Amino acid sequence: MSKSYGFIEITGVVAAIDALDIMCKTADVELASWERKLGGRLVTIIVEGDVSAVTEAVNAAATGAIKKPVSYAVIARPHEEIVRMVELSASRRKNNQGDE
């Protein structure tokens, strides 16, 4: 059982939260990080877990979210550079929590 990442890019913070809720309730996944672009109009949610759980979660959110995702993907056994990029995103999010 190896680490896997699931990505959902969707318009709007509310739609992103809805998609994350669907993913977490559907399968055993955890929020790894998230990014807001264009003032929050475009939100990327990144979850992690085993490959089957991430795939199930992403597919459920892609079909059941209140808005249709702009894009979505699952990366099984991500390359170490992808892991580093997600960890960097997560660390920026944690560092900015004190600023908000």
mmCIF file of the C-alpha atoms, coordinates in Angstrom:
data_MODEL
# 
_entry.id   MODEL 
# 
loop_
_atom_site.group_PDB 
_atom_site.id 
_atom_site.type_symbol 
_atom_site.label_atom_id 
_atom_site.label_alt_id 
_atom_site.label_comp_id 
_atom_site.label_asym_id 
_atom_site.label_entity_id 
_atom_site.label_seq_id 
_atom_site.pdbx_PDB_ins_code 
_atom_site.Cartn_x 
_atom_site.Cartn_y 
_atom_site.Cartn_z 
_atom_site.occupancy 
_atom_site.B_iso_or_equiv 
_atom_site.pdbx_formal_charge 
_atom_site.auth_seq_id 
_atom_site.auth_comp_id 
_atom_site.auth_asym_id 
_atom_site.auth_atom_id 
_atom_site.pdbx_PDB_model_num 
ATOM 1   C CA . MET A 1 1   ? 0.000   0.000  0.000   1.00 0.00 ? 1   MET A CA 1 
ATOM 2   C CA . SER A 1 2   ? 1.758   3.151  -1.187  1.00 0.00 ? 2   SER A CA 1 
ATOM 3   C CA . LYS A 1 3   ? 0.936   6.829  -0.947  1.00 0.00 ? 3   LYS A CA 1 
ATOM 4   C CA . SER A 1 4   ? -1.190  8.335  -3.663  1.00 0.00 ? 4   SER A CA 1 
ATOM 5   C CA . TYR A 1 5   ? -2.408  11.886 -4.375  1.00 0.00 ? 5   TYR A CA 1 
ATOM 6   C CA . GLY A 1 6   ? -5.776  12.934 -5.691  1.00 0.00 ? 6   GLY A CA 1 
ATOM 7   C CA . PHE A 1 7   ? -6.373  16.383 -7.162  1.00 0.00 ? 7   PHE A CA 1 
ATOM 8   C CA . ILE A 1 8   ? -9.629  18.218 -7.816  1.00 0.00 ? 8   ILE A CA 1 
ATOM 9   C CA . GLU A 1 9   ? -9.598  21.697 -9.326  1.00 0.00 ? 9   GLU A CA 1 
ATOM 10  C CA . ILE A 1 10  ? -12.959 23.426 -9.069  1.00 0.00 ? 10  ILE A CA 1 
ATOM 11  C CA . THR A 1 11  ? -14.359 26.950 -9.223  1.00 0.00 ? 11  THR A CA 1 
ATOM 12  C CA . GLY A 1 12  ? -15.314 28.481 -5.894  1.00 0.00 ? 12  GLY A CA 1 
ATOM 13  C CA . VAL A 1 13  ? -14.392 27.872 -2.290  1.00 0.00 ? 13  VAL A CA 1 
ATOM 14  C CA . VAL A 1 14  ? -17.835 26.511 -1.379  1.00 0.00 ? 14  VAL A CA 1 
ATOM 15  C CA . ALA A 1 15  ? -17.703 23.984 -4.217  1.00 0.00 ? 15  ALA A CA 1 
ATOM 16  C CA . ALA A 1 16  ? -14.188 22.983 -3.138  1.00 0.00 ? 16  ALA A CA 1 
ATOM 17  C CA . ILE A 1 17  ? -15.296 22.425 0.446   1.00 0.00 ? 17  ILE A CA 1 
ATOM 18  C CA . ASP A 1 18  ? -18.234 20.376 -0.820  1.00 0.00 ? 18  ASP A CA 1 
ATOM 19  C CA . ALA A 1 19  ? -15.887 18.269 -2.969  1.00 0.00 ? 19  ALA A CA 1 
ATOM 20  C CA . LEU A 1 20  ? -13.507 17.747 -0.026  1.00 0.00 ? 20  LEU A CA 1 
ATOM 21  C CA . ASP A 1 21  ? -16.416 16.703 2.194   1.00 0.00 ? 21  ASP A CA 1 
ATOM 22  C CA . ILE A 1 22  ? -17.517 14.154 -0.405  1.00 0.00 ? 22  ILE A CA 1 
ATOM 23  C CA . MET A 1 23  ? -13.970 12.796 -0.738  1.00 0.00 ? 23  MET A CA 1 
ATOM 24  C CA . CYS A 1 24  ? -13.406 12.438 3.011   1.00 0.00 ? 24  CYS A CA 1 
ATOM 25  C CA . LYS A 1 25  ? -16.791 10.783 3.576   1.00 0.00 ? 25  LYS A CA 1 
ATOM 26  C CA . THR A 1 26  ? -16.404 8.404  0.628   1.00 0.00 ? 26  THR A CA 1 
ATOM 27  C CA . ALA A 1 27  ? -12.999 6.908  1.381   1.00 0.00 ? 27  ALA A CA 1 
ATOM 28  C CA . ASP A 1 28  ? -10.120 6.907  3.844   1.00 0.00 ? 28  ASP A CA 1 
ATOM 29  C CA . VAL A 1 29  ? -8.301  10.001 2.534   1.00 0.00 ? 29  VAL A CA 1 
ATOM 30  C CA . GLU A 1 30  ? -6.841  13.067 4.230   1.00 0.00 ? 30  GLU A CA 1 
ATOM 31  C CA . LEU A 1 31  ? -6.413  16.635 3.061   1.00 0.00 ? 31  LEU A CA 1 
ATOM 32  C CA . ALA A 1 32  ? -2.768  17.079 2.060   1.00 0.00 ? 32  ALA A CA 1 
ATOM 33  C CA . SER A 1 33  ? -3.022  20.695 0.896   1.00 0.00 ? 33  SER A CA 1 
ATOM 34  C CA . TRP A 1 34  ? -5.112  23.178 -1.022  1.00 0.00 ? 34  TRP A CA 1 
ATOM 35  C CA . GLU A 1 35  ? -4.450  26.231 -3.150  1.00 0.00 ? 35  GLU A CA 1 
ATOM 36  C CA . ARG A 1 36  ? -6.603  29.221 -4.082  1.00 0.00 ? 36  ARG A CA 1 
ATOM 37  C CA . LYS A 1 37  ? -5.927  31.074 -7.309  1.00 0.00 ? 37  LYS A CA 1 
ATOM 38  C CA . LEU A 1 38  ? -7.605  34.064 -8.932  1.00 0.00 ? 38  LEU A CA 1 
ATOM 39  C CA . GLY A 1 39  ? -8.885  35.347 -5.597  1.00 0.00 ? 39  GLY A CA 1 
ATOM 40  C CA . GLY A 1 40  ? -10.443 32.022 -4.653  1.00 0.00 ? 40  GLY A CA 1 
ATOM 41  C CA . ARG A 1 41  ? -12.302 31.565 -7.910  1.00 0.00 ? 41  ARG A CA 1 
ATOM 42  C CA . LEU A 1 42  ? -10.196 28.516 -8.716  1.00 0.00 ? 42  LEU A CA 1 
ATOM 43  C CA . VAL A 1 43  ? -9.405  26.094 -5.889  1.00 0.00 ? 43  VAL A CA 1 
ATOM 44  C CA . THR A 1 44  ? -7.263  22.963 -5.997  1.00 0.00 ? 44  THR A CA 1 
ATOM 45  C CA . ILE A 1 45  ? -7.827  20.344 -3.310  1.00 0.00 ? 45  ILE A CA 1 
ATOM 46  C CA . ILE A 1 46  ? -5.141  17.677 -2.800  1.00 0.00 ? 46  ILE A CA 1 
ATOM 47  C CA . VAL A 1 47  ? -5.935  14.549 -0.803  1.00 0.00 ? 47  VAL A CA 1 
ATOM 48  C CA . GLU A 1 48  ? -3.710  11.618 0.042   1.00 0.00 ? 48  GLU A CA 1 
ATOM 49  C CA . GLY A 1 49  ? -4.203  7.982  0.907   1.00 0.00 ? 49  GLY A CA 1 
ATOM 50  C CA . ASP A 1 50  ? -3.822  4.592  -0.726  1.00 0.00 ? 50  ASP A CA 1 
ATOM 51  C CA . VAL A 1 51  ? -4.468  4.345  -4.461  1.00 0.00 ? 51  VAL A CA 1 
ATOM 52  C CA . SER A 1 52  ? -7.889  2.705  -4.295  1.00 0.00 ? 52  SER A CA 1 
ATOM 53  C CA . ALA A 1 53  ? -9.209  5.104  -1.644  1.00 0.00 ? 53  ALA A CA 1 
ATOM 54  C CA . VAL A 1 54  ? -7.934  8.181  -3.486  1.00 0.00 ? 54  VAL A CA 1 
ATOM 55  C CA . THR A 1 55  ? -9.378  6.963  -6.787  1.00 0.00 ? 55  THR A CA 1 
ATOM 56  C CA . GLU A 1 56  ? -12.755 6.272  -5.189  1.00 0.00 ? 56  GLU A CA 1 
ATOM 57  C CA . ALA A 1 57  ? -12.770 9.657  -3.436  1.00 0.00 ? 57  ALA A CA 1 
ATOM 58  C CA . VAL A 1 58  ? -11.808 11.667 -6.520  1.00 0.00 ? 58  VAL A CA 1 
ATOM 59  C CA . ASN A 1 59  ? -14.367 9.894  -8.714  1.00 0.00 ? 59  ASN A CA 1 
ATOM 60  C CA . ALA A 1 60  ? -17.110 10.450 -6.127  1.00 0.00 ? 60  ALA A CA 1 
ATOM 61  C CA . ALA A 1 61  ? -16.311 14.170 -5.872  1.00 0.00 ? 61  ALA A CA 1 
ATOM 62  C CA . ALA A 1 62  ? -16.030 14.557 -9.643  1.00 0.00 ? 62  ALA A CA 1 
ATOM 63  C CA . THR A 1 63  ? -19.523 13.157 -10.128 1.00 0.00 ? 63  THR A CA 1 
ATOM 64  C CA . GLY A 1 64  ? -21.233 14.418 -6.967  1.00 0.00 ? 64  GLY A CA 1 
ATOM 65  C CA . ALA A 1 65  ? -19.882 17.901 -6.245  1.00 0.00 ? 65  ALA A CA 1 
ATOM 66  C CA . ILE A 1 66  ? -22.195 20.910 -6.540  1.00 0.00 ? 66  ILE A CA 1 
ATOM 67  C CA . LYS A 1 67  ? -20.116 22.127 -9.489  1.00 0.00 ? 67  LYS A CA 1 
ATOM 68  C CA . LYS A 1 68  ? -18.376 20.180 -12.209 1.00 0.00 ? 68  LYS A CA 1 
ATOM 69  C CA . PRO A 1 69  ? -14.610 20.172 -11.589 1.00 0.00 ? 69  PRO A CA 1 
ATOM 70  C CA . VAL A 1 70  ? -12.376 22.014 -14.034 1.00 0.00 ? 70  VAL A CA 1 
ATOM 71  C CA . SER A 1 71  ? -10.038 19.016 -13.839 1.00 0.00 ? 71  SER A CA 1 
ATOM 72  C CA . TYR A 1 72  ? -9.125  16.105 -11.613 1.00 0.00 ? 72  TYR A CA 1 
ATOM 73  C CA . ALA A 1 73  ? -6.441  13.455 -11.445 1.00 0.00 ? 73  ALA A CA 1 
ATOM 74  C CA . VAL A 1 74  ? -4.981  10.654 -9.354  1.00 0.00 ? 74  VAL A CA 1 
ATOM 75  C CA . ILE A 1 75  ? -1.243  10.094 -9.091  1.00 0.00 ? 75  ILE A CA 1 
ATOM 76  C CA . ALA A 1 76  ? -0.295  6.684  -7.750  1.00 0.00 ? 76  ALA A CA 1 
ATOM 77  C CA . ARG A 1 77  ? 3.190   6.350  -6.299  1.00 0.00 ? 77  ARG A CA 1 
ATOM 78  C CA . PRO A 1 78  ? 4.107   10.001 -6.972  1.00 0.00 ? 78  PRO A CA 1 
ATOM 79  C CA . HIS A 1 79  ? 7.695   10.880 -7.823  1.00 0.00 ? 79  HIS A CA 1 
ATOM 80  C CA . GLU A 1 80  ? 9.652   12.414 -4.948  1.00 0.00 ? 80  GLU A CA 1 
ATOM 81  C CA . GLU A 1 81  ? 9.554   15.835 -6.663  1.00 0.00 ? 81  GLU A CA 1 
ATOM 82  C CA . ILE A 1 82  ? 5.736   15.729 -6.665  1.00 0.00 ? 82  ILE A CA 1 
ATOM 83  C CA . VAL A 1 83  ? 5.770   14.826 -2.965  1.00 0.00 ? 83  VAL A CA 1 
ATOM 84  C CA . ARG A 1 84  ? 8.137   17.736 -2.316  1.00 0.00 ? 84  ARG A CA 1 
ATOM 85  C CA . MET A 1 85  ? 5.870   20.126 -4.229  1.00 0.00 ? 85  MET A CA 1 
ATOM 86  C CA . VAL A 1 86  ? 2.780   19.063 -2.251  1.00 0.00 ? 86  VAL A CA 1 
ATOM 87  C CA . GLU A 1 87  ? 4.698   19.328 1.031   1.00 0.00 ? 87  GLU A CA 1 
ATOM 88  C CA . LEU A 1 88  ? 5.853   22.833 0.060   1.00 0.00 ? 88  LEU A CA 1 
ATOM 89  C CA . SER A 1 89  ? 2.264   23.815 -0.655  1.00 0.00 ? 89  SER A CA 1 
ATOM 90  C CA . ALA A 1 90  ? 1.160   22.403 2.702   1.00 0.00 ? 90  ALA A CA 1 
ATOM 91  C CA . SER A 1 91  ? 3.945   24.219 4.570   1.00 0.00 ? 91  SER A CA 1 
ATOM 92  C CA . ARG A 1 92  ? 3.016   27.555 2.934   1.00 0.00 ? 92  ARG A CA 1 
ATOM 93  C CA . ARG A 1 93  ? -0.596  26.983 3.963   1.00 0.00 ? 93  ARG A CA 1 
ATOM 94  C CA . LYS A 1 94  ? 0.452   26.288 7.576   1.00 0.00 ? 94  LYS A CA 1 
ATOM 95  C CA . ASN A 1 95  ? 2.761   29.331 7.669   1.00 0.00 ? 95  ASN A CA 1 
ATOM 96  C CA . ASN A 1 96  ? 0.010   31.618 6.322   1.00 0.00 ? 96  ASN A CA 1 
ATOM 97  C CA . GLN A 1 97  ? -2.589  30.504 8.881   1.00 0.00 ? 97  GLN A CA 1 
ATOM 98  C CA . GLY A 1 98  ? -1.194  32.951 11.404  1.00 0.00 ? 98  GLY A CA 1 
ATOM 99  C CA . ASP A 1 99  ? -1.538  35.814 8.890   1.00 0.00 ? 99  ASP A CA 1 
ATOM 100 C CA . GLU A 1 100 ? -5.249  35.342 8.236   1.00 0.00 ? 100 GLU A CA 1 
# 
